[in-house]
Amino acid sequence: EPEVTQTPSHQVTQMGQEVILRCVPISNHLYFYWYRQILGQKVEFLVSFYNNEISEKSEIFDDQFSVERPDGSNFTLKIRSTKLEDSAMYFCASSVFEQYFGPGTRLTVT
Amino acid sequence: KQEVTQIPAALSVPEGENLVLNCSFTDSAIYNLQWFRQDPGKGLTSLLLIQSSQREQTSGRLNASLDKSSGRSTLYIAASQPGDSATYLCATGANSKLTFGKGITLSVRP
């Protein structure tokens, strides 16, 4: 059964460093998303992406964040200068109608 | 702004019991509602998607209903098993994002 995959599963970085989180969505899906979940809190929407452009973004998704679909299969989330409060589990999802989530990347900023 | 609430936060039941998990939302202008399961430290597994024009969906021992006018959804689990122990999240879909509740952590005692 097709599934969304994410790499790495765990990333540790120092404050101020850039990180790139990678996702491979399900191949026939058209919509792609990033969400995050801070420990003990709700899953929060960051951004949605359709037809090679951002379709919606939340107030969390500021200038420090960017997304890209560089090669028609991968979908990446870049955080330019990480802060302590960026520590969270980051989930990628893809959909036609129903959203399917990847296993997540745990980002730890020290 | 959509708010999704799931009460109680935790529930413990004996094996074999039928149970209902509740979800309420403030804005009825939704496209769909999706129920997920999350195991500790893991990603989100989609259980059921209810489109806004539908009233319910069934998959195996799970049945989810949607009442947009009252802003409520329920997930019914029949004949609960210890393997059903997990956190159950509901999320409303509008435009291109999901808004999540905090989840109900279910423990099914053998």
PDB file of C-alpha atoms in Angstrom:
ATOM      1  CA  GLU A   1       0.000   0.000   0.000  1.00  0.00           C
ATOM      2  CA  PRO A   2       1.405   3.429  -0.932  1.00  0.00           C
ATOM      3  CA  GLU A   3       2.531   5.574   1.969  1.00  0.00           C
ATOM      4  CA  VAL A   4       4.066   8.946   2.710  1.00  0.00           C
ATOM      5  CA  THR A   5       7.699   8.688   3.776  1.00  0.00           C
ATOM      6  CA  GLN A   6       9.801  11.238   5.661  1.00  0.00           C
ATOM      7  CA  THR A   7      13.505  11.630   6.328  1.00  0.00           C
ATOM      8  CA  PRO A   8      15.248  11.894   8.676  1.00  0.00           C
ATOM      9  CA  SER A   9      13.220  10.367  11.498  1.00  0.00           C
ATOM     10  CA  HIS A  10      15.102  12.486  14.035  1.00  0.00           C
ATOM     11  CA  GLN A  11      17.149  15.628  13.492  1.00  0.00           C
ATOM     12  CA  VAL A  12      19.134  17.447  16.159  1.00  0.00           C
ATOM     13  CA  THR A  13      20.393  20.920  15.321  1.00  0.00           C
ATOM     14  CA  GLN A  14      21.794  23.951  17.054  1.00  0.00           C
ATOM     15  CA  MET A  15      19.835  27.181  17.350  1.00  0.00           C
ATOM     16  CA  GLY A  16      20.387  29.385  14.317  1.00  0.00           C
ATOM     17  CA  GLN A  17      21.176  26.537  11.945  1.00  0.00           C
ATOM     18  CA  GLU A  18      19.228  25.735   8.800  1.00  0.00           C
ATOM     19  CA  VAL A  19      17.402  22.425   8.510  1.00  0.00           C
ATOM     20  CA  ILE A  20      15.679  20.725   5.610  1.00  0.00           C
ATOM     21  CA  LEU A  21      13.025  18.123   6.280  1.00  0.00           C
ATOM     22  CA  ARG A  22      12.204  15.799   3.408  1.00  0.00           C
ATOM     23  CA  CYS A  23       9.056  14.019   2.365  1.00  0.00           C
ATOM     24  CA  VAL A  24       8.024  11.738  -0.471  1.00  0.00           C
ATOM     25  CA  PRO A  25       4.253  12.030  -0.914  1.00  0.00           C
ATOM     26  CA  ILE A  26       2.044   9.315  -2.395  1.00  0.00           C
ATOM     27  CA  SER A  27       2.685   9.378  -6.119  1.00  0.00           C
ATOM     28  CA  ASN A  28      -0.754  10.194  -7.542  1.00  0.00           C
ATOM     29  CA  HIS A  29      -1.619  12.786  -4.906  1.00  0.00           C
ATOM     30  CA  LEU A  30      -1.995  16.415  -5.884  1.00  0.00           C
ATOM     31  CA  TYR A  31      -2.020  18.262  -2.561  1.00  0.00           C
ATOM     32  CA  PHE A  32       0.850  18.358  -0.094  1.00  0.00           C
ATOM     33  CA  TYR A  33       0.993  19.662   3.445  1.00  0.00           C
ATOM     34  CA  TRP A  34       3.239  20.241   6.420  1.00  0.00           C
ATOM     35  CA  TYR A  35       1.959  20.125  10.002  1.00  0.00           C
ATOM     36  CA  ARG A  36       3.765  20.192  13.314  1.00  0.00           C
ATOM     37  CA  GLN A  37       3.025  18.884  16.786  1.00  0.00           C
ATOM     38  CA  ILE A  38       4.800  20.326  19.784  1.00  0.00           C
ATOM     39  CA  LEU A  39       5.017  17.757  22.579  1.00  0.00           C
ATOM     40  CA  GLY A  40       1.699  17.466  24.394  1.00  0.00           C
ATOM     41  CA  GLN A  41      -0.068  19.926  22.096  1.00  0.00           C
ATOM     42  CA  LYS A  42      -2.415  19.793  19.122  1.00  0.00           C
ATOM     43  CA  VAL A  43      -1.311  19.034  15.592  1.00  0.00           C
ATOM     44  CA  GLU A  44      -1.027  22.436  13.869  1.00  0.00           C
ATOM     45  CA  PHE A  45      -1.266  23.251  10.176  1.00  0.00           C
ATOM     46  CA  LEU A  46       1.748  24.999   8.652  1.00  0.00           C
ATOM     47  CA  VAL A  47       1.293  25.097   4.888  1.00  0.00           C
ATOM     48  CA  SER A  48      -0.454  23.489   1.928  1.00  0.00           C
ATOM     49  CA  PHE A  49       0.958  23.216  -1.589  1.00  0.00           C
ATOM     50  CA  TYR A  50      -0.814  22.582  -4.865  1.00  0.00           C
ATOM     51  CA  ASN A  51       0.192  22.971  -8.496  1.00  0.00           C
ATOM     52  CA  ASN A  52       3.701  24.031  -7.512  1.00  0.00           C
ATOM     53  CA  GLU A  53       2.677  26.872  -5.284  1.00  0.00           C
ATOM     54  CA  ILE A  54       1.553  27.543  -1.734  1.00  0.00           C
ATOM     55  CA  SER A  55      -2.241  27.475  -1.515  1.00  0.00           C
ATOM     56  CA  GLU A  56      -2.555  28.355   2.169  1.00  0.00           C
ATOM     57  CA  LYS A  57      -0.249  29.010   5.102  1.00  0.00           C
ATOM     58  CA  SER A  58      -0.729  29.605   8.784  1.00  0.00           C
ATOM     59  CA  GLU A  59       0.603  32.458  10.889  1.00  0.00           C
ATOM     60  CA  ILE A  60       3.282  30.052  12.154  1.00  0.00           C
ATOM     61  CA  PHE A  61       4.686  29.780   8.622  1.00  0.00           C
ATOM     62  CA  ASP A  62       6.698  33.005   8.630  1.00  0.00           C
ATOM     63  CA  ASP A  63       9.682  34.083   6.535  1.00  0.00           C
ATOM     64  CA  GLN A  64      11.896  31.546   8.296  1.00  0.00           C
ATOM     65  CA  PHE A  65       9.988  28.719   6.614  1.00  0.00           C
ATOM     66  CA  SER A  66       9.878  27.709   2.967  1.00  0.00           C
ATOM     67  CA  VAL A  67       8.649  24.725   0.978  1.00  0.00           C
ATOM     68  CA  GLU A  68       9.765  23.286  -2.310  1.00  0.00           C
ATOM     69  CA  ARG A  69       8.984  20.432  -4.643  1.00  0.00           C
ATOM     70  CA  PRO A  70      12.368  20.230  -6.315  1.00  0.00           C
ATOM     71  CA  ASP A  71      12.015  17.201  -8.564  1.00  0.00           C
ATOM     72  CA  GLY A  72       8.398  16.085  -8.903  1.00  0.00           C
ATOM     73  CA  SER A  73       8.632  13.468  -6.161  1.00  0.00           C
ATOM     74  CA  ASN A  74      10.179  15.079  -3.080  1.00  0.00           C
ATOM     75  CA  PHE A  75       8.548  17.795  -0.994  1.00  0.00           C
ATOM     76  CA  THR A  76      10.754  19.692   1.435  1.00  0.00           C
ATOM     77  CA  LEU A  77      10.327  22.043   4.366  1.00  0.00           C
ATOM     78  CA  LYS A  78      13.226  24.369   5.108  1.00  0.00           C
ATOM     79  CA  ILE A  79      13.672  26.296   8.328  1.00  0.00           C
ATOM     80  CA  ARG A  80      16.335  28.939   7.739  1.00  0.00           C
ATOM     81  CA  SER A  81      17.416  29.808  11.264  1.00  0.00           C
ATOM     82  CA  THR A  82      16.026  27.438  13.847  1.00  0.00           C
ATOM     83  CA  LYS A  83      14.811  28.586  17.243  1.00  0.00           C
ATOM     84  CA  LEU A  84      14.348  26.564  20.418  1.00  0.00           C
ATOM     85  CA  GLU A  85      10.578  26.803  19.960  1.00  0.00           C
ATOM     86  CA  ASP A  86      10.808  25.065  16.568  1.00  0.00           C
ATOM     87  CA  SER A  87      11.427  21.801  18.424  1.00  0.00           C
ATOM     88  CA  ALA A  88       8.491  19.598  17.468  1.00  0.00           C
ATOM     89  CA  MET A  89       7.398  16.621  15.422  1.00  0.00           C
ATOM     90  CA  TYR A  90       6.921  17.692  11.809  1.00  0.00           C
ATOM     91  CA  PHE A  91       4.461  15.737   9.696  1.00  0.00           C
ATOM     92  CA  CYS A  92       4.136  15.737   5.941  1.00  0.00           C
ATOM     93  CA  ALA A  93       0.807  14.753   4.387  1.00  0.00           C
ATOM     94  CA  SER A  94      -0.579  14.316   0.916  1.00  0.00           C
ATOM     95  CA  SER A  95      -4.071  13.907  -0.473  1.00  0.00           C
ATOM     96  CA  VAL A  96      -6.508  13.648  -3.256  1.00  0.00           C
ATOM     97  CA  PHE A  97      -9.432  13.965  -0.785  1.00  0.00           C
ATOM     98  CA  GLU A  98      -8.352  12.100   2.353  1.00  0.00           C
ATOM     99  CA  GLN A  99      -5.090  13.271   3.909  1.00  0.00           C
ATOM    100  CA  TYR A 100      -2.438  10.626   4.521  1.00  0.00           C
ATOM    101  CA  PHE A 101       0.323  11.428   6.946  1.00  0.00           C
ATOM    102  CA  GLY A 102       3.940  10.366   7.085  1.00  0.00           C
ATOM    103  CA  PRO A 103       5.609   9.021  10.241  1.00  0.00           C
ATOM    104  CA  GLY A 104       7.092  12.405  11.108  1.00  0.00           C
ATOM    105  CA  THR A 105      10.503  13.945  11.719  1.00  0.00           C
ATOM    106  CA  ARG A 106      11.320  14.777  15.303  1.00  0.00           C
ATOM    107  CA  LEU A 107      13.265  18.069  15.272  1.00  0.00           C
ATOM    108  CA  THR A 108      15.224  18.947  18.373  1.00  0.00           C
ATOM    109  CA  VAL A 109      16.809  22.411  18.520  1.00  0.00           C
ATOM    110  CA  THR A 110      19.458  22.848  21.199  1.00  0.00           C
TER     111      THR A 110
ATOM    112  CA  LYS B   1     -11.416  30.666  13.490  1.00  0.00           C
ATOM    113  CA  GLN B   2     -12.282  26.983  13.773  1.00  0.00           C
ATOM    114  CA  GLU B   3     -11.941  25.396  17.209  1.00  0.00           C
ATOM    115  CA  VAL B   4     -12.125  21.611  17.591  1.00  0.00           C
ATOM    116  CA  THR B   5     -12.739  20.148  21.030  1.00  0.00           C
ATOM    117  CA  GLN B   6     -12.518  16.563  22.208  1.00  0.00           C
ATOM    118  CA  ILE B   7     -13.719  15.695  25.698  1.00  0.00           C
ATOM    119  CA  PRO B   8     -12.723  13.835  27.795  1.00  0.00           C
ATOM    120  CA  ALA B   9      -8.970  13.951  27.282  1.00  0.00           C
ATOM    121  CA  ALA B  10      -8.613  10.344  28.426  1.00  0.00           C
ATOM    122  CA  LEU B  11     -10.824   7.304  28.706  1.00  0.00           C
ATOM    123  CA  SER B  12     -10.260   3.846  30.182  1.00  0.00           C
ATOM    124  CA  VAL B  13     -12.644   0.978  29.420  1.00  0.00           C
ATOM    125  CA  PRO B  14     -12.645  -2.814  29.838  1.00  0.00           C
ATOM    126  CA  GLU B  15     -12.127  -4.983  26.803  1.00  0.00           C
ATOM    127  CA  GLY B  16     -15.284  -5.757  24.846  1.00  0.00           C
ATOM    128  CA  GLU B  17     -17.079  -2.531  25.650  1.00  0.00           C
ATOM    129  CA  ASN B  18     -18.702  -0.475  22.889  1.00  0.00           C
ATOM    130  CA  LEU B  19     -17.693   3.161  23.162  1.00  0.00           C
ATOM    131  CA  VAL B  20     -18.304   6.561  21.661  1.00  0.00           C
ATOM    132  CA  LEU B  21     -15.685   9.291  21.240  1.00  0.00           C
ATOM    133  CA  ASN B  22     -17.020  12.800  20.818  1.00  0.00           C
ATOM    134  CA  CYS B  23     -15.754  15.715  18.774  1.00  0.00           C
ATOM    135  CA  SER B  24     -17.242  19.210  18.544  1.00  0.00           C
ATOM    136  CA  PHE B  25     -16.356  22.115  16.283  1.00  0.00           C
ATOM    137  CA  THR B  26     -17.375  25.758  16.191  1.00  0.00           C
ATOM    138  CA  ASP B  27     -17.588  26.517  12.453  1.00  0.00           C
ATOM    139  CA  SER B  28     -19.973  24.333  10.441  1.00  0.00           C
ATOM    140  CA  ALA B  29     -18.551  25.524   7.107  1.00  0.00           C
ATOM    141  CA  ILE B  30     -16.371  22.459   6.647  1.00  0.00           C
ATOM    142  CA  TYR B  31     -15.635  20.329   3.589  1.00  0.00           C
ATOM    143  CA  ASN B  32     -15.069  17.143   5.521  1.00  0.00           C
ATOM    144  CA  LEU B  33     -14.136  15.629   8.850  1.00  0.00           C
ATOM    145  CA  GLN B  34     -11.426  13.065   9.348  1.00  0.00           C
ATOM    146  CA  TRP B  35     -10.704  10.745  12.291  1.00  0.00           C
ATOM    147  CA  PHE B  36      -7.139   9.632  12.976  1.00  0.00           C
ATOM    148  CA  ARG B  37      -5.377   7.266  15.327  1.00  0.00           C
ATOM    149  CA  GLN B  38      -1.988   8.166  16.811  1.00  0.00           C
ATOM    150  CA  ASP B  39       0.170   5.706  18.707  1.00  0.00           C
ATOM    151  CA  PRO B  40       2.766   7.166  21.127  1.00  0.00           C
ATOM    152  CA  GLY B  41       5.632   8.825  19.269  1.00  0.00           C
ATOM    153  CA  LYS B  42       4.196   7.829  15.902  1.00  0.00           C
ATOM    154  CA  GLY B  43       2.463   9.405  12.928  1.00  0.00           C
ATOM    155  CA  LEU B  44      -1.240   9.764  12.259  1.00  0.00           C
ATOM    156  CA  THR B  45      -3.178   6.906  10.707  1.00  0.00           C
ATOM    157  CA  SER B  46      -6.344   7.930   8.903  1.00  0.00           C
ATOM    158  CA  LEU B  47      -9.356   5.928  10.088  1.00  0.00           C
ATOM    159  CA  LEU B  48     -12.352   7.503   8.401  1.00  0.00           C
ATOM    160  CA  LEU B  49     -13.172  10.500   6.217  1.00  0.00           C
ATOM    161  CA  ILE B  50     -16.691  11.920   6.151  1.00  0.00           C
ATOM    162  CA  GLN B  51     -17.457  14.349   3.348  1.00  0.00           C
ATOM    163  CA  SER B  52     -19.679  17.300   4.287  1.00  0.00           C
ATOM    164  CA  SER B  53     -22.584  15.873   2.278  1.00  0.00           C
ATOM    165  CA  GLN B  54     -22.408  12.551   4.139  1.00  0.00           C
ATOM    166  CA  ARG B  55     -23.823  11.666   7.537  1.00  0.00           C
ATOM    167  CA  GLU B  56     -21.655   8.672   8.401  1.00  0.00           C
ATOM    168  CA  GLN B  57     -18.919   6.304   7.336  1.00  0.00           C
ATOM    169  CA  THR B  58     -18.100   2.780   8.476  1.00  0.00           C
ATOM    170  CA  SER B  59     -14.920   0.714   8.426  1.00  0.00           C
ATOM    171  CA  GLY B  60     -14.913  -2.606  10.238  1.00  0.00           C
ATOM    172  CA  ARG B  61     -15.668  -2.014  13.921  1.00  0.00           C
ATOM    173  CA  LEU B  62     -15.547   1.759  13.470  1.00  0.00           C
ATOM    174  CA  ASN B  63     -18.441   4.036  12.603  1.00  0.00           C
ATOM    175  CA  ALA B  64     -18.180   7.806  12.409  1.00  0.00           C
ATOM    176  CA  SER B  65     -21.086  10.213  12.150  1.00  0.00           C
ATOM    177  CA  LEU B  66     -21.239  13.882  11.286  1.00  0.00           C
ATOM    178  CA  ASP B  67     -23.854  16.475  12.197  1.00  0.00           C
ATOM    179  CA  LYS B  68     -22.719  19.757  10.706  1.00  0.00           C
ATOM    180  CA  SER B  69     -25.664  21.756  11.975  1.00  0.00           C
ATOM    181  CA  SER B  70     -24.856  20.962  15.600  1.00  0.00           C
ATOM    182  CA  GLY B  71     -21.083  20.986  15.067  1.00  0.00           C
ATOM    183  CA  ARG B  72     -20.587  17.431  16.264  1.00  0.00           C
ATOM    184  CA  SER B  73     -19.011  14.169  15.176  1.00  0.00           C
ATOM    185  CA  THR B  74     -18.811  10.857  16.978  1.00  0.00           C
ATOM    186  CA  LEU B  75     -16.561   7.852  16.500  1.00  0.00           C
ATOM    187  CA  TYR B  76     -18.166   4.607  17.608  1.00  0.00           C
ATOM    188  CA  ILE B  77     -15.865   1.675  18.356  1.00  0.00           C
ATOM    189  CA  ALA B  78     -17.577  -1.695  18.696  1.00  0.00           C
ATOM    190  CA  ALA B  79     -16.269  -4.501  20.872  1.00  0.00           C
ATOM    191  CA  SER B  80     -13.109  -2.665  21.953  1.00  0.00           C
ATOM    192  CA  GLN B  81      -9.808  -4.542  22.134  1.00  0.00           C
ATOM    193  CA  PRO B  82      -6.515  -3.779  23.912  1.00  0.00           C
ATOM    194  CA  GLY B  83      -5.006  -3.094  20.483  1.00  0.00           C
ATOM    195  CA  ASP B  84      -7.400  -0.149  20.133  1.00  0.00           C
ATOM    196  CA  SER B  85      -5.445   1.677  22.852  1.00  0.00           C
ATOM    197  CA  ALA B  86      -4.161   4.889  21.259  1.00  0.00           C
ATOM    198  CA  THR B  87      -4.979   8.575  20.928  1.00  0.00           C
ATOM    199  CA  TYR B  88      -7.890   9.350  18.613  1.00  0.00           C
ATOM    200  CA  LEU B  89      -7.879  12.715  16.875  1.00  0.00           C
ATOM    201  CA  CYS B  90     -10.628  14.376  14.944  1.00  0.00           C
ATOM    202  CA  ALA B  91      -9.906  17.082  12.404  1.00  0.00           C
ATOM    203  CA  THR B  92     -12.160  19.318  10.338  1.00  0.00           C
ATOM    204  CA  GLY B  93     -11.204  20.125   6.769  1.00  0.00           C
ATOM    205  CA  ALA B  94     -11.836  23.469   5.102  1.00  0.00           C
ATOM    206  CA  ASN B  95     -10.102  25.042   2.123  1.00  0.00           C
ATOM    207  CA  SER B  96      -6.788  23.223   2.093  1.00  0.00           C
ATOM    208  CA  LYS B  97      -6.086  22.476   5.738  1.00  0.00           C
ATOM    209  CA  LEU B  98      -7.137  20.335   8.656  1.00  0.00           C
ATOM    210  CA  THR B  99      -7.834  21.764  12.113  1.00  0.00           C
ATOM    211  CA  PHE B 100      -7.239  19.224  14.850  1.00  0.00           C
ATOM    212  CA  GLY B 101      -8.617  18.574  18.280  1.00  0.00           C
ATOM    213  CA  LYS B 102      -6.228  17.617  21.036  1.00  0.00           C
ATOM    214  CA  GLY B 103      -7.348  14.006  20.954  1.00  0.00           C
ATOM    215  CA  ILE B 104      -8.778  11.438  23.329  1.00  0.00           C
ATOM    216  CA  THR B 105      -6.322   8.928  24.773  1.00  0.00           C
ATOM    217  CA  LEU B 106      -8.078   5.586  24.985  1.00  0.00           C
ATOM    218  CA  SER B 107      -6.906   2.728  27.139  1.00  0.00           C
ATOM    219  CA  VAL B 108      -8.642  -0.634  26.745  1.00  0.00           C
ATOM    220  CA  ARG B 109      -7.996  -2.894  29.740  1.00  0.00           C
ATOM    221  CA  PRO B 110      -7.718  -6.664  29.111  1.00  0.00           C
TER     222      PRO B 110
END
